[in-house]
Amino acid sequence: MISQDDTLINTLGIKTPGNKTPEDNPGGETADFGFRRVGRADKAGLVKGVFDSVATRYDLMNDLMSAGVHRLWKAALIDHLKPRASMRLLDVAGGTGDIALRFLDHGGEDVTVCDINAEMVQAGRDRAIDRGVLEGVRWVVGDAETLPVPDNSFDAYTIAFGLRNVTDIDAALLEARRVLKPGGRFLCLEFSHVALPGLASLYDRYSFEVVPRLGRWVARDEGAYAYLIESIRRFPDQAALVARMTAAGLARASVQNLSGGIVAIHSAWRI
C-alpha cells in the first residue's frame, strides 16, 4: 500500500545529465529525445529538465496551445474510464493533477498520481489544495518504467500526454499490465498521427512555427516546447501503438481518434 503521507516520495534521485550526445556514450544504447538521439540512460533526466522548466505554466500552456480543446480530449478520456466510487485509479505522468481531479469530480474516490518530475507533482498537489481536495488522492514521484506500486493493485491505469516522454515505451506498457488487477482498464490519451492530409499540413505548420513561440513568450522556454512537438512526431502511430500494447500482454486493444487523429485514445484490458 502506498503511504498516504503527503510528503513527496522521490524514488529516483535523477540528475539532469546536461547536453550529452550519443558521442558521450560510445557503444551505448540511445533513445529519441525529440529529433535528437541521446544516451538511453540520459533521456529520463533530460525530460525531467524540460518539465522542471515549464511546471508552473504547464496548464496555462495547454490551454493556449490547444485553444482549450485539451479539456474536451480529457473529458473524452474520463467518459471512456467511467469512474465509480470503488475504482482505484493510477494516473501515470499525472503531474499537475488534471486527470486525477476530473476523476474525483466524476464519482471516483481513490486515485494515485505518479510522475517522474517532482516539480510537476508539487504543482498538482498545490492545485488540489487550492481546490480544497485533501482526501482521495495520493502524490508519488516515480518512473513509469519501474512503478513503485504492488502488482495487481489498481482497477484502472491512465496516462495522458505522457507515454511519448518515457525512455522505453514497451517497459512502461509492461508495468501498466503488472499493476492492473485482472479485468483492469488501460487508457492512454496521447498526441498521434493526423489522418487527414489537409489537416496534417496545417497542423505541422502550427506545431513547428507557433507552439515554440508560445513556449518562449508564456513559459519562457522555447526549447522545451520545440522538444514536445518533436516528441509527438517521433511517437508511434495509432496502429503501431496498438500492436505494442498487445505485445505487452494487454488485451482487446483499440483506438479512437479525436480531432482528426491529432489526438487518440488507446484502450485495452488486463485479462
Short mmCIF file of C-alpha atoms in Angstrom, two decimals:
data_model
loop_
_atom_site.label_atom_id
_atom_site.label_comp_id
_atom_site.label_asym_id
_atom_site.label_seq_id
_atom_site.Cartn_x
_atom_site.Cartn_y
_atom_site.Cartn_z
CA MET A 1 0.00 0.00 0.00
CA ILE A 2 1.29 3.44 -0.93
CA SER A 3 1.72 5.75 2.03
CA GLN A 4 -0.93 8.44 2.23
CA ASP A 5 1.51 10.83 3.85
CA ASP A 6 1.58 13.97 1.75
CA THR A 7 5.35 14.14 1.72
CA LEU A 8 6.57 13.73 -1.85
CA ILE A 9 8.23 10.35 -2.31
CA ASN A 10 11.18 10.59 -4.67
CA THR A 11 12.09 7.06 -5.66
CA LEU A 12 14.58 8.08 -8.33
CA GLY A 13 17.00 10.85 -7.47
CA ILE A 14 17.73 11.51 -11.15
CA LYS A 15 20.06 14.36 -12.01
CA THR A 16 19.78 16.07 -15.37
CA PRO A 17 22.89 14.95 -17.28
CA GLY A 18 23.34 18.10 -19.33
CA ASN A 19 23.62 18.32 -23.07
CA LYS A 20 25.13 14.91 -23.69
CA THR A 21 25.07 13.37 -27.16
CA PRO A 22 25.49 9.77 -28.32
CA GLU A 23 29.20 10.54 -28.74
CA ASP A 24 29.42 10.95 -24.97
CA ASN A 25 28.22 7.36 -24.62
CA PRO A 26 30.19 5.42 -27.27
CA GLY A 27 28.86 1.93 -27.85
CA GLY A 28 25.91 2.57 -25.54
CA GLU A 29 22.23 2.36 -26.38
CA THR A 30 20.48 5.53 -27.50
CA ALA A 31 16.93 6.86 -27.40
CA ASP A 32 14.95 9.60 -29.11
CA PHE A 33 14.88 12.96 -27.36
CA GLY A 34 12.78 14.89 -29.83
CA PHE A 35 14.68 14.71 -33.12
CA ARG A 36 17.98 14.07 -31.33
CA ARG A 37 19.49 10.77 -30.30
CA VAL A 38 20.82 10.75 -26.75
CA GLY A 39 22.24 8.14 -24.45
CA ARG A 40 19.43 5.88 -23.29
CA ALA A 41 20.39 6.37 -19.66
CA ASP A 42 20.28 10.14 -20.12
CA LYS A 43 16.80 10.59 -21.57
CA ALA A 44 14.84 10.49 -18.31
CA GLY A 45 17.00 13.23 -16.84
CA LEU A 46 16.67 15.38 -19.95
CA VAL A 47 12.88 15.00 -19.97
CA LYS A 48 12.85 15.85 -16.28
CA GLY A 49 14.73 19.05 -17.08
CA VAL A 50 12.10 20.00 -19.66
CA PHE A 51 9.25 19.65 -17.20
CA ASP A 52 11.17 21.29 -14.35
CA SER A 53 11.32 24.34 -16.59
CA VAL A 54 7.62 24.52 -17.51
CA ALA A 55 5.82 23.01 -14.49
CA THR A 56 4.28 26.20 -13.12
CA ARG A 57 2.93 27.28 -16.53
CA TYR A 58 2.10 23.83 -17.89
CA ASP A 59 -1.69 24.07 -17.54
CA LEU A 60 -1.80 27.58 -18.99
CA MET A 61 0.28 26.46 -21.97
CA ASN A 62 -2.08 23.53 -22.57
CA ASP A 63 -4.98 25.97 -22.80
CA LEU A 64 -3.12 28.29 -25.16
CA MET A 65 -1.64 25.61 -27.43
CA SER A 66 -4.93 23.77 -27.92
CA ALA A 67 -7.28 26.77 -27.63
CA GLY A 68 -8.82 24.89 -24.71
CA VAL A 69 -9.60 21.76 -26.75
CA HIS A 70 -7.40 19.63 -24.47
CA ARG A 71 -10.24 19.89 -21.95
CA LEU A 72 -12.57 18.11 -24.40
CA TRP A 73 -9.96 15.42 -25.06
CA LYS A 74 -9.56 14.81 -21.33
CA ALA A 75 -13.34 14.76 -20.89
CA ALA A 76 -13.47 12.04 -23.55
CA LEU A 77 -10.87 10.04 -21.61
CA ILE A 78 -12.97 10.28 -18.44
CA ASP A 79 -16.05 9.20 -20.42
CA HIS A 80 -14.16 6.07 -21.50
CA LEU A 81 -12.99 5.45 -17.93
CA LYS A 82 -16.45 5.69 -16.33
CA PRO A 83 -15.29 6.48 -12.78
CA ARG A 84 -17.04 4.86 -9.84
CA ALA A 85 -16.54 5.05 -6.10
CA SER A 86 -15.00 1.58 -5.82
CA MET A 87 -12.44 2.17 -8.60
CA ARG A 88 -8.76 2.54 -7.70
CA LEU A 89 -7.05 4.62 -10.38
CA LEU A 90 -3.34 5.03 -11.06
CA ASP A 91 -2.72 8.13 -13.18
CA VAL A 92 0.82 7.94 -14.54
CA ALA A 93 2.62 11.06 -15.76
CA GLY A 94 -0.25 12.76 -13.97
CA GLY A 95 1.82 15.77 -12.99
CA THR A 96 -0.43 18.71 -12.35
CA GLY A 97 -3.39 16.52 -11.42
CA ASP A 98 -5.74 17.35 -14.28
CA ILE A 99 -6.93 13.78 -14.87
CA ALA A 100 -6.98 12.94 -11.15
CA LEU A 101 -9.18 15.91 -10.28
CA ARG A 102 -11.55 15.13 -13.16
CA PHE A 103 -11.75 11.54 -11.91
CA LEU A 104 -12.73 12.77 -8.44
CA ASP A 105 -15.23 15.23 -9.92
CA HIS A 106 -16.96 12.37 -11.78
CA GLY A 107 -17.53 9.98 -8.89
CA GLY A 108 -14.10 8.48 -8.28
CA GLU A 109 -12.80 8.43 -4.71
CA ASP A 110 -9.33 6.83 -4.85
CA VAL A 111 -6.59 8.00 -7.23
CA THR A 112 -2.81 7.85 -7.07
CA VAL A 113 -0.90 10.33 -9.22
CA CYS A 114 2.58 9.16 -10.20
CA ASP A 115 5.00 11.36 -12.14
CA ILE A 116 8.76 11.27 -12.63
CA ASN A 117 9.00 15.01 -12.09
CA ALA A 118 8.78 16.36 -8.55
CA GLU A 119 8.12 19.91 -9.75
CA MET A 120 5.05 18.76 -11.70
CA VAL A 121 3.80 16.72 -8.75
CA GLN A 122 4.22 19.70 -6.45
CA ALA A 123 2.25 21.86 -8.89
CA GLY A 124 -0.54 19.27 -8.89
CA ARG A 125 -0.56 18.94 -5.13
CA ASP A 126 -0.77 22.73 -4.75
CA ARG A 127 -3.59 22.85 -7.27
CA ALA A 128 -5.55 20.19 -5.38
CA ILE A 129 -5.08 22.04 -2.09
CA ASP A 130 -6.24 25.28 -3.71
CA ARG A 131 -9.41 23.47 -4.78
CA GLY A 132 -9.94 22.04 -1.30
CA VAL A 133 -9.16 18.47 -2.38
CA LEU A 134 -7.42 17.00 0.65
CA GLU A 135 -8.61 13.37 0.52
CA GLY A 136 -8.86 10.65 -2.07
CA VAL A 137 -5.63 11.47 -3.91
CA ARG A 138 -2.03 10.42 -3.27
CA TRP A 139 1.03 12.00 -4.88
CA VAL A 140 4.07 9.88 -5.75
CA VAL A 141 7.25 10.71 -7.63
CA GLY A 142 8.19 7.65 -9.67
CA ASP A 143 9.11 6.28 -13.07
CA ALA A 144 6.53 4.80 -15.47
CA GLU A 145 9.05 2.07 -16.33
CA THR A 146 9.54 0.97 -12.70
CA LEU A 147 6.38 1.96 -10.86
CA PRO A 148 6.73 2.00 -7.04
CA VAL A 149 3.42 0.16 -6.54
CA PRO A 150 2.50 -3.51 -5.96
CA ASP A 151 1.31 -5.99 -8.57
CA ASN A 152 -2.42 -6.28 -9.30
CA SER A 153 -3.29 -3.21 -7.23
CA PHE A 154 -5.35 -0.90 -9.47
CA ASP A 155 -8.65 -1.15 -11.32
CA ALA A 156 -7.59 1.37 -13.94
CA TYR A 157 -4.42 2.96 -15.31
CA THR A 158 -4.43 6.24 -17.23
CA ILE A 159 -1.59 8.11 -18.89
CA ALA A 160 -2.39 11.39 -20.65
CA PHE A 161 0.22 13.06 -22.84
CA GLY A 162 3.00 11.22 -21.04
CA LEU A 163 3.78 7.94 -22.79
CA ARG A 164 5.80 9.60 -25.55
CA ASN A 165 8.18 11.02 -22.93
CA VAL A 166 9.26 7.72 -21.41
CA THR A 167 12.55 6.18 -22.50
CA ASP A 168 11.17 2.68 -23.04
CA ILE A 169 7.52 2.60 -24.10
CA ASP A 170 7.40 -1.19 -24.04
CA ALA A 171 8.68 -1.29 -20.45
CA ALA A 172 6.01 1.23 -19.43
CA LEU A 173 3.29 -0.88 -21.06
CA LEU A 174 4.53 -3.99 -19.26
CA GLU A 175 4.44 -2.06 -15.98
CA ALA A 176 0.88 -0.96 -16.70
CA ARG A 177 -0.15 -4.59 -17.11
CA ARG A 178 1.72 -5.58 -13.93
CA VAL A 179 -0.01 -3.08 -11.66
CA LEU A 180 -3.52 -3.62 -13.05
CA LYS A 181 -5.85 -6.11 -11.45
CA PRO A 182 -7.32 -8.81 -13.73
CA GLY A 183 -10.13 -7.07 -15.58
CA GLY A 184 -8.43 -3.69 -15.12
CA ARG A 185 -8.60 -0.96 -17.76
CA PHE A 186 -5.68 0.71 -19.54
CA LEU A 187 -6.28 4.09 -21.19
CA CYS A 188 -3.72 6.25 -22.95
CA LEU A 189 -4.55 9.74 -24.23
CA GLU A 190 -1.77 10.93 -26.50
CA PHE A 191 -0.96 13.08 -29.48
CA SER A 192 -0.90 10.84 -32.52
CA HIS A 193 -0.73 10.95 -36.32
CA VAL A 194 -3.22 13.08 -38.23
CA ALA A 195 -5.34 11.04 -40.63
CA LEU A 196 -6.44 13.92 -42.91
CA PRO A 197 -3.77 15.18 -45.37
CA GLY A 198 -5.06 18.76 -45.47
CA LEU A 199 -5.24 18.97 -41.71
CA ALA A 200 -1.79 17.40 -41.36
CA SER A 201 -0.03 20.21 -43.23
CA LEU A 202 -1.82 22.93 -41.26
CA TYR A 203 -1.13 21.12 -38.00
CA ASP A 204 2.58 20.79 -38.81
CA ARG A 205 2.88 24.47 -39.57
CA TYR A 206 1.11 25.44 -36.36
CA SER A 207 3.14 22.98 -34.31
CA PHE A 208 6.59 23.97 -35.51
CA GLU A 209 6.04 27.70 -36.02
CA VAL A 210 3.54 28.76 -33.36
CA VAL A 211 3.89 26.43 -30.37
CA PRO A 212 7.62 27.05 -29.70
CA ARG A 213 6.97 30.80 -29.83
CA LEU A 214 4.17 30.42 -27.30
CA GLY A 215 6.64 28.50 -25.18
CA ARG A 216 9.09 31.38 -25.37
CA TRP A 217 6.52 34.07 -24.58
CA VAL A 218 4.50 32.31 -21.88
CA ALA A 219 6.67 29.58 -20.33
CA ARG A 220 9.93 31.39 -21.13
CA ASP A 221 11.32 28.20 -22.66
CA GLU A 222 11.07 27.84 -26.43
CA GLY A 223 13.33 24.79 -26.43
CA ALA A 224 11.08 22.81 -24.10
CA TYR A 225 8.11 23.19 -26.41
CA ALA A 226 10.17 22.51 -29.52
CA TYR A 227 11.11 19.21 -27.84
CA LEU A 228 7.48 18.43 -27.03
CA ILE A 229 6.47 18.91 -30.68
CA GLU A 230 9.38 16.80 -31.88
CA SER A 231 8.46 14.06 -29.40
CA ILE A 232 4.96 13.92 -30.90
CA ARG A 233 6.39 13.33 -34.36
CA ARG A 234 8.61 10.52 -33.07
CA PHE A 235 5.76 8.76 -31.27
CA PRO A 236 4.38 5.52 -32.82
CA ASP A 237 1.27 5.89 -34.96
CA GLN A 238 -2.08 4.51 -33.89
CA ALA A 239 -1.68 1.01 -35.33
CA ALA A 240 1.90 0.65 -34.09
CA LEU A 241 0.93 1.54 -30.53
CA VAL A 242 -1.98 -0.92 -30.59
CA ALA A 243 0.49 -3.62 -31.66
CA ARG A 244 2.88 -2.75 -28.84
CA MET A 245 0.08 -2.77 -26.28
CA THR A 246 -0.89 -6.24 -27.46
CA ALA A 247 2.73 -7.42 -27.33
CA ALA A 248 2.88 -6.24 -23.69
CA GLY A 249 0.01 -8.57 -22.82
CA LEU A 250 -2.81 -6.05 -22.81
CA ALA A 251 -5.95 -7.49 -24.38
CA ARG A 252 -8.66 -6.10 -26.68
CA ALA A 253 -6.50 -3.12 -27.65
CA SER A 254 -8.32 -0.48 -29.66
CA VAL A 255 -8.01 3.16 -30.66
CA GLN A 256 -10.34 6.11 -31.13
CA ASN A 257 -9.13 9.18 -33.00
CA LEU A 258 -10.09 12.62 -31.74
CA SER A 259 -9.83 15.84 -33.76
CA GLY A 260 -8.92 14.01 -36.95
CA GLY A 261 -6.15 12.00 -35.32
CA ILE A 262 -4.33 14.91 -33.71
CA VAL A 263 -5.02 13.00 -30.51
CA ALA A 264 -6.05 9.39 -29.93
CA ILE A 265 -7.37 7.37 -27.02
CA HIS A 266 -5.85 3.90 -26.86
CA SER A 267 -7.77 1.41 -24.73
CA ALA A 268 -7.01 -2.12 -23.53
CA TRP A 269 -7.69 -4.52 -20.67
CA ARG A 270 -5.69 -6.67 -18.30
CA ILE A 271 -7.20 -10.15 -18.67
#
